[in-house]
Amino acid sequence: NGQMHYLKVHDNRISVVPFGQWQTTSGGNAPNIAFELWNVDMLGCELYNNYIDNNISLVMDLPQWSTPKGRSTIRVYNNVLDLETRAKGDGYALEVSLHDIEIDHNYIIKGKHGIVNWDTHGNKMSNWNIHHNVFYGLVDNYPADIVRVQVSGLHNVKFYNNTVEFVGNKTC
């Protein structure tokens, strides 16, 4: 609940127990979070040149952040998000419930979803710039999702120059 301005997290290997550490409010198992910035006032933050083996959670869903500011909250770039090696393809690379984010030049290996917005407060997240990423082998029992919105929607999303490669006979 404070400011997180101009934070830079880079050149790390972030590894967690792949699953089984917590449950959703409905009682289902949830993938573990390897890195999270949750309801802090992000401005000009960067997450880059990291190897991360489970999901990243970036959330600003309190009422004071319901309107986009039109300035960068965080840029996520040049990371390897490996959901295959330890998590065996479970989970998702990025949970993004905030405005004004840039996601670029990442290599996302497997998982059920690439980027998800689980927000249930009715905030239509805005100003996402997603480009030059590789989404490799996303797969789920249902069609997997490259960008998924569970409830509240998106506005002004730019998705361009990404590579999506399927493996097997599943689609996204």
Coordinates of C-alpha atoms in Angstrom, one line a residue:
N1 CA 0.0 0.0 0.0
G2 CA 2.9 2.4 -0.6
Q3 CA 4.9 3.8 -3.5
M4 CA 7.0 1.5 -5.7
H5 CA 8.5 4.1 -8.1
Y6 CA 11.3 3.4 -10.5
L7 CA 12.1 -0.1 -9.0
K8 CA 14.4 -2.2 -11.3
V9 CA 14.6 -5.9 -10.8
H10 CA 17.0 -7.5 -13.2
D11 CA 19.6 -10.3 -13.9
N12 CA 18.0 -12.8 -11.4
R13 CA 17.1 -16.4 -11.3
I14 CA 13.8 -16.6 -9.4
S15 CA 12.6 -20.2 -8.6
V16 CA 9.8 -21.4 -6.4
V17 CA 8.1 -24.7 -5.5
P18 CA 6.0 -25.2 -8.6
F19 CA 2.6 -25.8 -7.0
G20 CA 0.6 -26.8 -3.9
Q21 CA 1.4 -23.8 -1.7
W22 CA -2.0 -22.1 -1.7
Q23 CA -5.6 -22.3 -2.9
T24 CA -8.0 -19.9 -4.5
T25 CA -11.0 -18.6 -2.6
S26 CA -13.1 -21.3 -4.3
G27 CA -10.8 -24.0 -2.9
G28 CA -9.0 -24.8 -6.1
N29 CA -5.2 -25.2 -6.3
A30 CA -3.4 -22.2 -7.7
P31 CA 0.0 -22.0 -9.2
N32 CA 2.6 -20.5 -7.0
I33 CA 3.7 -16.9 -7.6
A34 CA 7.4 -16.4 -8.2
F35 CA 7.3 -12.6 -8.2
E36 CA 4.6 -10.3 -7.1
L37 CA 3.9 -6.6 -6.8
W38 CA 0.4 -6.4 -5.3
N39 CA -1.5 -3.2 -4.8
V40 CA 1.5 -0.9 -4.6
D41 CA 1.6 2.4 -6.5
M42 CA 3.9 1.4 -9.4
L43 CA 5.5 4.1 -11.6
G44 CA 8.3 3.6 -14.0
C45 CA 9.2 0.1 -12.7
E46 CA 11.2 -2.4 -14.8
L47 CA 11.5 -6.2 -14.6
Y48 CA 14.1 -7.4 -17.1
N49 CA 16.8 -10.0 -17.9
N50 CA 15.4 -12.6 -15.4
Y51 CA 14.8 -16.3 -15.5
I52 CA 11.6 -17.0 -13.6
D53 CA 10.1 -20.5 -13.3
N54 CA 6.5 -19.7 -12.3
N55 CA 4.0 -16.9 -12.6
I56 CA 4.5 -13.2 -12.2
S57 CA 1.7 -11.2 -10.5
L58 CA 1.3 -7.5 -11.1
V59 CA -1.8 -6.1 -9.6
M60 CA -3.1 -2.6 -8.9
D61 CA -6.9 -3.1 -8.6
L62 CA -7.8 -0.8 -5.7
P63 CA -10.3 2.0 -6.4
Q64 CA -7.6 4.7 -6.5
W65 CA -6.1 3.0 -9.6
S66 CA -9.3 2.2 -11.4
T67 CA -8.6 5.0 -14.0
P68 CA -5.5 4.8 -16.1
K69 CA -3.0 7.5 -15.6
G70 CA -1.4 7.3 -19.1
R71 CA 2.1 6.8 -17.7
S72 CA 4.2 3.7 -17.4
T73 CA 3.5 1.5 -14.4
I74 CA 5.9 -1.3 -15.3
R75 CA 7.8 -2.6 -18.3
V76 CA 8.4 -6.4 -18.3
Y77 CA 11.1 -7.3 -20.9
N78 CA 13.9 -9.7 -21.9
N79 CA 12.8 -12.4 -19.4
V80 CA 12.5 -16.1 -19.8
L81 CA 9.3 -17.3 -18.1
D82 CA 9.7 -21.0 -18.0
L83 CA 6.5 -22.9 -16.9
E84 CA 7.8 -26.2 -18.3
T85 CA 10.9 -27.2 -16.4
R86 CA 9.6 -27.3 -12.8
A87 CA 5.8 -26.5 -13.1
K88 CA 5.4 -29.1 -15.9
G89 CA 3.3 -26.6 -18.0
D90 CA 0.9 -25.7 -15.2
G91 CA 0.0 -22.1 -14.5
Y92 CA 0.4 -18.9 -16.5
A93 CA 3.3 -16.5 -17.2
L94 CA 1.8 -13.2 -16.2
E95 CA -1.1 -12.1 -14.1
V96 CA -1.7 -8.5 -15.1
S97 CA -4.4 -6.5 -13.4
L98 CA -3.2 -2.9 -13.9
H99 CA -3.1 -0.2 -16.5
D100 CA -0.3 1.2 -18.6
I101 CA 2.0 -1.8 -18.9
E102 CA 4.5 -2.8 -21.6
I103 CA 5.4 -6.5 -22.1
D104 CA 8.1 -7.1 -24.7
H105 CA 10.9 -9.4 -25.8
N106 CA 10.1 -12.2 -23.4
Y107 CA 10.3 -15.9 -24.0
I108 CA 7.3 -17.7 -22.5
I109 CA 7.7 -21.4 -22.3
K110 CA 4.5 -23.4 -22.0
G111 CA 1.8 -22.9 -19.4
K112 CA -2.0 -22.7 -19.7
H113 CA -2.1 -19.0 -20.4
G114 CA 0.4 -16.3 -21.4
I115 CA -1.1 -13.1 -19.9
V116 CA -4.2 -13.1 -17.7
N117 CA -6.4 -10.5 -16.0
W118 CA -8.3 -12.0 -13.1
D119 CA -9.7 -8.7 -11.9
T120 CA -13.2 -9.1 -10.5
H121 CA -13.8 -5.4 -9.5
G122 CA -15.1 -4.4 -12.8
N123 CA -12.0 -2.4 -13.8
K124 CA -11.5 -2.5 -17.6
M125 CA -7.7 -2.6 -17.7
S126 CA -6.3 -0.2 -20.3
N127 CA -3.2 0.7 -22.3
W128 CA -1.4 -2.6 -22.6
N129 CA 1.4 -2.8 -25.1
I130 CA 2.4 -6.4 -25.9
H131 CA 5.0 -6.9 -28.6
H132 CA 8.0 -9.0 -29.7
N133 CA 7.4 -11.9 -27.3
V134 CA 7.6 -15.6 -28.0
F135 CA 4.7 -17.7 -26.7
Y136 CA 5.8 -21.3 -27.0
G137 CA 3.6 -24.4 -26.5
L138 CA 0.7 -22.9 -24.4
V139 CA -1.8 -25.7 -23.8
D140 CA -4.9 -26.3 -21.6
N141 CA -7.8 -28.7 -21.5
Y142 CA -9.8 -25.9 -22.9
P143 CA -8.2 -23.8 -25.6
A144 CA -5.3 -22.1 -23.9
D145 CA -5.1 -18.3 -24.0
I146 CA -2.4 -16.0 -25.1
V147 CA -4.2 -13.0 -23.5
R148 CA -7.1 -13.9 -21.2
V149 CA -9.6 -11.7 -19.4
Q150 CA -11.8 -13.5 -16.8
V151 CA -14.4 -10.9 -15.9
S152 CA -13.8 -7.2 -16.5
G153 CA -12.4 -6.7 -20.0
L154 CA -9.6 -4.7 -21.6
H155 CA -9.4 -1.4 -23.5
N156 CA -6.7 -0.1 -25.8
V157 CA -4.5 -3.2 -26.1
K158 CA -1.8 -3.2 -28.7
F159 CA -0.7 -6.8 -29.5
Y160 CA 1.8 -7.0 -32.4
N161 CA 5.0 -8.7 -33.7
N162 CA 4.7 -11.6 -31.3
T163 CA 5.5 -15.2 -32.2
V164 CA 3.0 -17.9 -31.2
E165 CA 4.1 -21.5 -31.7
F166 CA 1.9 -24.5 -31.0
V167 CA 3.0 -28.0 -30.1
G168 CA 0.8 -31.1 -30.5
N169 CA -2.8 -30.7 -31.6
K170 CA -4.1 -28.1 -29.2
T171 CA -5.0 -24.5 -30.1
C172 CA -5.2 -21.2 -28.3

